[in-house]
Amino acid sequence: MENIESFFNDLGPIYAALIATVFTWSVTALGAAMIFFFRTMNRSWQDVMLGFTGGVMLAASFWSLLNPAIEMSERQYPDMSWMPAAVGFTAGALFIFVLDKFAPHLHINFEQEEKEGMKTKLHQTTLLILAITLHNIPEGLAVGVLFGAAANGTDGVSVTAAITLALGIGLQNFPEGFAVAMPLRRLGVSRLKSFWYGQLSAIVEPIAGVLGAFAVVYIQPGLPYALAFAAGAMIYVVVEEVIPETQRDKNTDVAVLGLIGGFVIMMVLDVAFG
């Protein structure tokens, strides 16, 4: 782990965030590639995998992002230690809220008439891809912000913690990639196109990661706000999108167990290595 940490330290925050988020993107592509080996996926397994994704995101939101933001706020703003974390968290949630209201998209397991955002005649396939793209923005942002924080030498945030977050996001991106590609296949899209669109949904992660690292490096006083912003964005996605998608069939209990499993695994990774 020391060699990996040294490697990322030598790269600098921008390039480190880029490589880390390219990794999370590639794991999404690997998951989407499973479409070439499986004809279909049991609905219960899909709900479990989506639940797992939500669990990882919830745990990462607190241990990797919100908790460090609160600790920094206590040192920088002793009389108002709650303020940066609260403002950043709220702003992150509102950011995704606005995107959700205006960007046309359709959640996995939802019917065509349940599409959200601005009215559009876009095909159902495109709307599904847009939904997952919105989902991936806070993930890439979180990784980039944490690498930027580590580069600033912020107490309580290390390169190891940033790498751990990238590993956790990558871990949940594998089933997510498959969970995106399979519904596209069921809509009649070819295997190759299902794979292509499945991996393409995560292309926003490197973009958001680099922007997050850049912002933190050059606006250092805003670090606790940025960490909390990423946490608020991730939790909004989990509550508004991921959890409802797992609760639309008879597999609600196993989906919750998937969420618990994802939460525990990410918590252990973060506490043990972060």
CSV table of C-alpha atoms in Angstrom, one decimal:
chain,number,residue,atom,x,y,z
A,1,MET,CA,0.0,0.0,0.0
A,2,GLU,CA,2.9,2.3,0.7
A,3,ASN,CA,4.2,2.0,-2.9
A,4,ILE,CA,0.7,2.8,-4.2
A,5,GLU,CA,0.4,5.8,-1.9
A,6,SER,CA,3.9,7.1,-3.0
A,7,PHE,CA,2.9,6.7,-6.6
A,8,PHE,CA,-0.2,8.8,-6.2
A,9,ASN,CA,1.7,11.4,-4.1
A,10,ASP,CA,4.2,11.8,-6.9
A,11,LEU,CA,1.5,12.3,-9.5
A,12,GLY,CA,-0.1,15.3,-7.8
A,13,PRO,CA,-3.8,15.7,-7.0
A,14,ILE,CA,-5.1,16.4,-10.6
A,15,TYR,CA,-3.5,13.5,-12.2
A,16,ALA,CA,-4.1,11.2,-9.2
A,17,ALA,CA,-7.8,12.1,-9.3
A,18,LEU,CA,-7.9,11.4,-13.1
A,19,ILE,CA,-6.2,8.0,-12.8
A,20,ALA,CA,-8.4,7.0,-9.8
A,21,THR,CA,-11.6,7.9,-11.6
A,22,VAL,CA,-10.5,6.3,-14.9
A,23,PHE,CA,-10.1,3.2,-12.7
A,24,THR,CA,-13.7,3.5,-11.4
A,25,TRP,CA,-14.9,4.1,-15.0
A,26,SER,CA,-13.0,1.0,-16.2
A,27,VAL,CA,-14.7,-1.1,-13.5
A,28,THR,CA,-18.0,0.1,-14.7
A,29,ALA,CA,-17.0,-1.0,-18.2
A,30,LEU,CA,-16.0,-4.4,-16.8
A,31,GLY,CA,-19.4,-4.9,-15.2
A,32,ALA,CA,-21.1,-3.8,-18.4
A,33,ALA,CA,-19.0,-6.4,-20.3
A,34,MET,CA,-20.8,-9.2,-18.4
A,35,ILE,CA,-23.6,-8.6,-20.9
A,36,PHE,CA,-21.6,-10.7,-23.3
A,37,PHE,CA,-21.7,-13.7,-21.0
A,38,PHE,CA,-25.2,-13.7,-19.6
A,39,ARG,CA,-28.5,-13.6,-21.4
A,40,THR,CA,-30.5,-12.2,-18.6
A,41,MET,CA,-30.2,-11.3,-14.9
A,42,ASN,CA,-32.6,-12.4,-12.2
A,43,ARG,CA,-34.6,-9.4,-10.9
A,44,SER,CA,-33.7,-10.2,-7.3
A,45,TRP,CA,-30.0,-10.1,-8.1
A,46,GLN,CA,-30.4,-6.8,-9.8
A,47,ASP,CA,-32.1,-5.3,-6.7
A,48,VAL,CA,-29.4,-6.8,-4.4
A,49,MET,CA,-26.7,-5.2,-6.6
A,50,LEU,CA,-28.4,-1.9,-6.6
A,51,GLY,CA,-28.9,-2.1,-2.9
A,52,PHE,CA,-25.2,-2.9,-2.5
A,53,THR,CA,-24.4,0.2,-4.5
A,54,GLY,CA,-26.5,2.4,-2.2
A,55,GLY,CA,-24.8,0.9,0.9
A,56,VAL,CA,-21.3,1.7,-0.4
A,57,MET,CA,-22.4,5.3,-1.3
A,58,LEU,CA,-24.0,5.9,2.1
A,59,ALA,CA,-21.0,4.6,4.1
A,60,ALA,CA,-18.5,6.6,1.9
A,61,SER,CA,-20.6,9.7,2.3
A,62,PHE,CA,-20.0,9.7,6.0
A,63,TRP,CA,-16.6,8.1,6.7
A,64,SER,CA,-14.8,9.4,3.6
A,65,LEU,CA,-16.5,12.8,3.2
A,66,LEU,CA,-18.8,14.2,5.9
A,67,ASN,CA,-16.8,13.1,9.0
A,68,PRO,CA,-13.6,14.7,7.7
A,69,ALA,CA,-15.5,17.8,6.7
A,70,ILE,CA,-16.9,18.1,10.3
A,71,GLU,CA,-13.5,17.6,11.9
A,72,MET,CA,-12.0,20.3,9.6
A,73,SER,CA,-14.8,22.6,10.5
A,74,GLU,CA,-14.1,22.2,14.2
A,75,ARG,CA,-10.5,23.4,13.7
A,76,GLN,CA,-11.2,26.2,11.2
A,77,TYR,CA,-14.5,27.5,12.7
A,78,PRO,CA,-14.4,26.7,16.4
A,79,ASP,CA,-17.4,28.9,17.1
A,80,MET,CA,-19.5,27.7,14.2
A,81,SER,CA,-18.1,24.2,13.5
A,82,TRP,CA,-21.4,23.0,12.2
A,83,MET,CA,-21.7,25.7,9.5
A,84,PRO,CA,-19.4,24.6,6.6
A,85,ALA,CA,-20.5,20.9,6.8
A,86,ALA,CA,-24.1,21.9,6.9
A,87,VAL,CA,-23.9,24.4,4.1
A,88,GLY,CA,-21.8,22.2,1.9
A,89,PHE,CA,-24.1,19.1,2.5
A,90,THR,CA,-27.2,21.1,1.7
A,91,ALA,CA,-25.7,22.7,-1.4
A,92,GLY,CA,-24.6,19.2,-2.7
A,93,ALA,CA,-28.1,17.8,-2.3
A,94,LEU,CA,-29.7,20.9,-3.9
A,95,PHE,CA,-27.2,20.6,-6.9
A,96,ILE,CA,-28.4,17.1,-7.7
A,97,PHE,CA,-32.0,18.2,-7.0
A,98,VAL,CA,-31.8,20.8,-9.7
A,99,LEU,CA,-30.1,18.4,-12.2
A,100,ASP,CA,-32.8,15.9,-11.4
A,101,LYS,CA,-35.6,18.4,-12.1
A,102,PHE,CA,-34.3,19.6,-15.4
A,103,ALA,CA,-32.2,16.8,-17.0
A,104,PRO,CA,-34.5,14.3,-18.7
A,105,HIS,CA,-33.9,10.8,-17.4
A,106,LEU,CA,-35.5,7.5,-16.5
A,107,HIS,CA,-34.5,5.4,-13.5
A,108,ILE,CA,-33.8,1.7,-13.8
A,109,ASN,CA,-36.9,-0.4,-13.2
A,110,PHE,CA,-39.2,2.6,-14.0
A,111,GLU,CA,-41.7,2.7,-16.8
A,112,GLN,CA,-41.4,5.1,-19.8
A,113,GLU,CA,-44.3,7.2,-18.5
A,114,GLU,CA,-42.4,7.7,-15.2
A,115,LYS,CA,-39.5,9.6,-16.8
A,116,GLU,CA,-38.4,12.7,-15.0
A,117,GLY,CA,-37.0,16.1,-15.8
A,118,MET,CA,-37.8,18.3,-18.8
A,119,LYS,CA,-40.3,17.0,-21.3
A,120,THR,CA,-38.5,15.2,-24.2
A,121,LYS,CA,-38.9,12.8,-27.0
A,122,LEU,CA,-35.6,11.1,-26.3
A,123,HIS,CA,-35.7,7.3,-26.5
A,124,GLN,CA,-36.0,5.2,-23.4
A,125,THR,CA,-32.5,3.9,-23.8
A,126,THR,CA,-31.0,7.4,-23.8
A,127,LEU,CA,-33.1,8.3,-20.7
A,128,LEU,CA,-31.7,5.3,-18.8
A,129,ILE,CA,-28.2,6.3,-19.6
A,130,LEU,CA,-28.8,9.9,-18.5
A,131,ALA,CA,-30.1,8.7,-15.2
A,132,ILE,CA,-27.0,6.7,-14.4
A,133,THR,CA,-24.8,9.6,-15.6
A,134,LEU,CA,-26.5,11.8,-13.1
A,135,HIS,CA,-25.8,9.1,-10.5
A,136,ASN,CA,-22.1,9.0,-11.3
A,137,ILE,CA,-21.4,12.8,-11.0
A,138,PRO,CA,-21.2,12.8,-7.2
A,139,GLU,CA,-19.1,9.6,-7.2
A,140,GLY,CA,-16.4,11.2,-9.4
A,141,LEU,CA,-16.6,14.4,-7.5
A,142,ALA,CA,-16.1,12.7,-4.2
A,143,VAL,CA,-12.9,10.9,-5.4
A,144,GLY,CA,-11.5,14.1,-6.8
A,145,VAL,CA,-12.2,16.2,-3.8
A,146,LEU,CA,-10.6,13.7,-1.5
A,147,PHE,CA,-7.4,13.5,-3.6
A,148,GLY,CA,-7.3,17.3,-3.5
A,149,ALA,CA,-7.7,17.3,0.2
A,150,ALA,CA,-4.9,14.8,0.7
A,151,ALA,CA,-2.6,16.8,-1.6
A,152,ASN,CA,-3.2,19.9,0.7
A,153,GLY,CA,-1.9,17.9,3.6
A,154,THR,CA,-5.3,18.2,5.4
A,155,ASP,CA,-5.3,16.6,8.8
A,156,GLY,CA,-7.5,13.5,8.8
A,157,VAL,CA,-7.4,13.0,5.1
A,158,SER,CA,-4.6,10.9,3.5
A,159,VAL,CA,-3.9,9.6,0.0
A,160,THR,CA,-4.6,6.2,1.4
A,161,ALA,CA,-8.1,7.4,2.3
A,162,ALA,CA,-8.6,8.7,-1.2
A,163,ILE,CA,-7.4,5.4,-2.7
A,164,THR,CA,-9.7,3.5,-0.4
A,165,LEU,CA,-12.7,5.6,-1.5
A,166,ALA,CA,-11.8,5.0,-5.2
A,167,LEU,CA,-11.6,1.3,-4.5
A,168,GLY,CA,-15.0,1.4,-2.8
A,169,ILE,CA,-16.6,3.3,-5.6
A,170,GLY,CA,-15.0,0.9,-8.1
A,171,LEU,CA,-16.4,-2.0,-6.1
A,172,GLN,CA,-19.9,-0.8,-6.4
A,173,ASN,CA,-19.4,0.2,-10.0
A,174,PHE,CA,-19.0,-3.4,-11.2
A,175,PRO,CA,-22.5,-4.5,-10.4
A,176,GLU,CA,-23.8,-1.1,-11.4
A,177,GLY,CA,-22.3,-1.5,-14.9
A,178,PHE,CA,-24.1,-4.8,-15.4
A,179,ALA,CA,-27.3,-3.3,-13.9
A,180,VAL,CA,-27.2,-0.6,-16.5
A,181,ALA,CA,-26.4,-2.8,-19.5
A,182,MET,CA,-29.0,-5.5,-18.8
A,183,PRO,CA,-32.1,-3.3,-19.0
A,184,LEU,CA,-30.8,-1.9,-22.2
A,185,ARG,CA,-30.5,-5.4,-23.6
A,186,ARG,CA,-34.0,-6.2,-22.5
A,187,LEU,CA,-35.2,-3.2,-24.5
A,188,GLY,CA,-33.8,-4.8,-27.6
A,189,VAL,CA,-30.4,-3.1,-27.8
A,190,SER,CA,-27.6,-5.3,-29.1
A,191,ARG,CA,-25.1,-6.7,-26.7
A,192,LEU,CA,-22.3,-4.5,-28.1
A,193,LYS,CA,-24.4,-1.3,-27.8
A,194,SER,CA,-25.6,-2.4,-24.3
A,195,PHE,CA,-22.0,-2.7,-23.2
A,196,TRP,CA,-21.1,0.6,-24.9
A,197,TYR,CA,-23.8,2.6,-23.3
A,198,GLY,CA,-23.3,0.9,-20.0
A,199,GLN,CA,-19.7,1.9,-19.7
A,200,LEU,CA,-20.4,5.3,-21.3
A,201,SER,CA,-22.7,6.2,-18.3
A,202,ALA,CA,-19.6,6.4,-16.1
A,203,ILE,CA,-17.5,8.7,-18.4
A,204,VAL,CA,-18.6,11.6,-16.3
A,205,GLU,CA,-16.6,10.3,-13.3
A,206,PRO,CA,-13.1,11.3,-14.6
A,207,ILE,CA,-14.5,14.7,-15.6
A,208,ALA,CA,-16.1,15.3,-12.2
A,209,GLY,CA,-13.0,13.9,-10.4
A,210,VAL,CA,-10.6,16.3,-12.1
A,211,LEU,CA,-13.0,19.3,-11.5
A,212,GLY,CA,-13.3,18.3,-7.8
A,213,ALA,CA,-9.5,18.0,-7.3
A,214,PHE,CA,-8.9,21.2,-9.2
A,215,ALA,CA,-11.4,23.2,-7.1
A,216,VAL,CA,-10.0,21.9,-3.8
A,217,VAL,CA,-6.4,22.6,-4.7
A,218,TYR,CA,-7.0,26.2,-5.8
A,219,ILE,CA,-9.7,27.1,-3.2
A,220,GLN,CA,-8.3,25.6,-0.1
A,221,PRO,CA,-10.5,27.4,2.5
A,222,GLY,CA,-13.5,25.8,0.8
A,223,LEU,CA,-12.3,22.2,1.5
A,224,PRO,CA,-14.8,21.3,4.2
A,225,TYR,CA,-17.6,22.7,2.1
A,226,ALA,CA,-16.4,20.6,-0.9
A,227,LEU,CA,-16.2,17.4,1.1
A,228,ALA,CA,-19.7,18.0,2.5
A,229,PHE,CA,-21.0,19.0,-0.9
A,230,ALA,CA,-19.9,15.6,-2.4
A,231,ALA,CA,-21.5,13.8,0.6
A,232,GLY,CA,-24.8,15.7,0.2
A,233,ALA,CA,-24.9,14.9,-3.5
A,234,MET,CA,-24.2,11.2,-2.9
A,235,ILE,CA,-26.9,10.8,-0.3
A,236,TYR,CA,-29.4,12.6,-2.4
A,237,VAL,CA,-28.8,10.1,-5.2
A,238,VAL,CA,-29.1,7.1,-2.9
A,239,VAL,CA,-32.4,8.3,-1.3
A,240,GLU,CA,-34.0,9.7,-4.4
A,241,GLU,CA,-32.8,7.1,-7.0
A,242,VAL,CA,-31.1,4.0,-5.8
A,243,ILE,CA,-33.3,2.9,-2.9
A,244,PRO,CA,-36.6,3.5,-4.8
A,245,GLU,CA,-35.3,1.4,-7.7
A,246,THR,CA,-34.8,-1.5,-5.4
A,247,GLN,CA,-38.2,-1.3,-3.8
A,248,ARG,CA,-40.5,-1.7,-6.9
A,249,ASP,CA,-40.7,-5.5,-6.9
A,250,LYS,CA,-41.0,-8.3,-4.3
A,251,ASN,CA,-37.3,-8.3,-3.5
A,252,THR,CA,-37.4,-5.5,-1.0
A,253,ASP,CA,-35.9,-7.5,1.9
A,254,VAL,CA,-32.9,-8.9,0.0
A,255,ALA,CA,-32.3,-5.5,-1.6
A,256,VAL,CA,-32.0,-4.0,2.0
A,257,LEU,CA,-29.6,-6.8,2.9
A,258,GLY,CA,-27.6,-5.8,-0.2
A,259,LEU,CA,-27.5,-2.3,1.1
A,260,ILE,CA,-26.4,-3.4,4.5
A,261,GLY,CA,-23.6,-5.5,3.0
A,262,GLY,CA,-22.4,-2.6,0.8
A,263,PHE,CA,-22.5,-0.3,3.8
A,264,VAL,CA,-20.5,-2.7,6.1
A,265,ILE,CA,-17.9,-3.4,3.4
A,266,MET,CA,-17.2,0.3,2.7
A,267,MET,CA,-17.2,1.1,6.4
A,268,VAL,CA,-14.6,-1.6,7.1
A,269,LEU,CA,-12.4,-0.5,4.1
A,270,ASP,CA,-12.6,3.1,5.3
A,271,VAL,CA,-12.0,2.5,9.0
A,272,ALA,CA,-9.2,-0.1,8.3
A,273,PHE,CA,-7.3,1.7,5.6
A,274,GLY,CA,-8.6,5.2,5.4
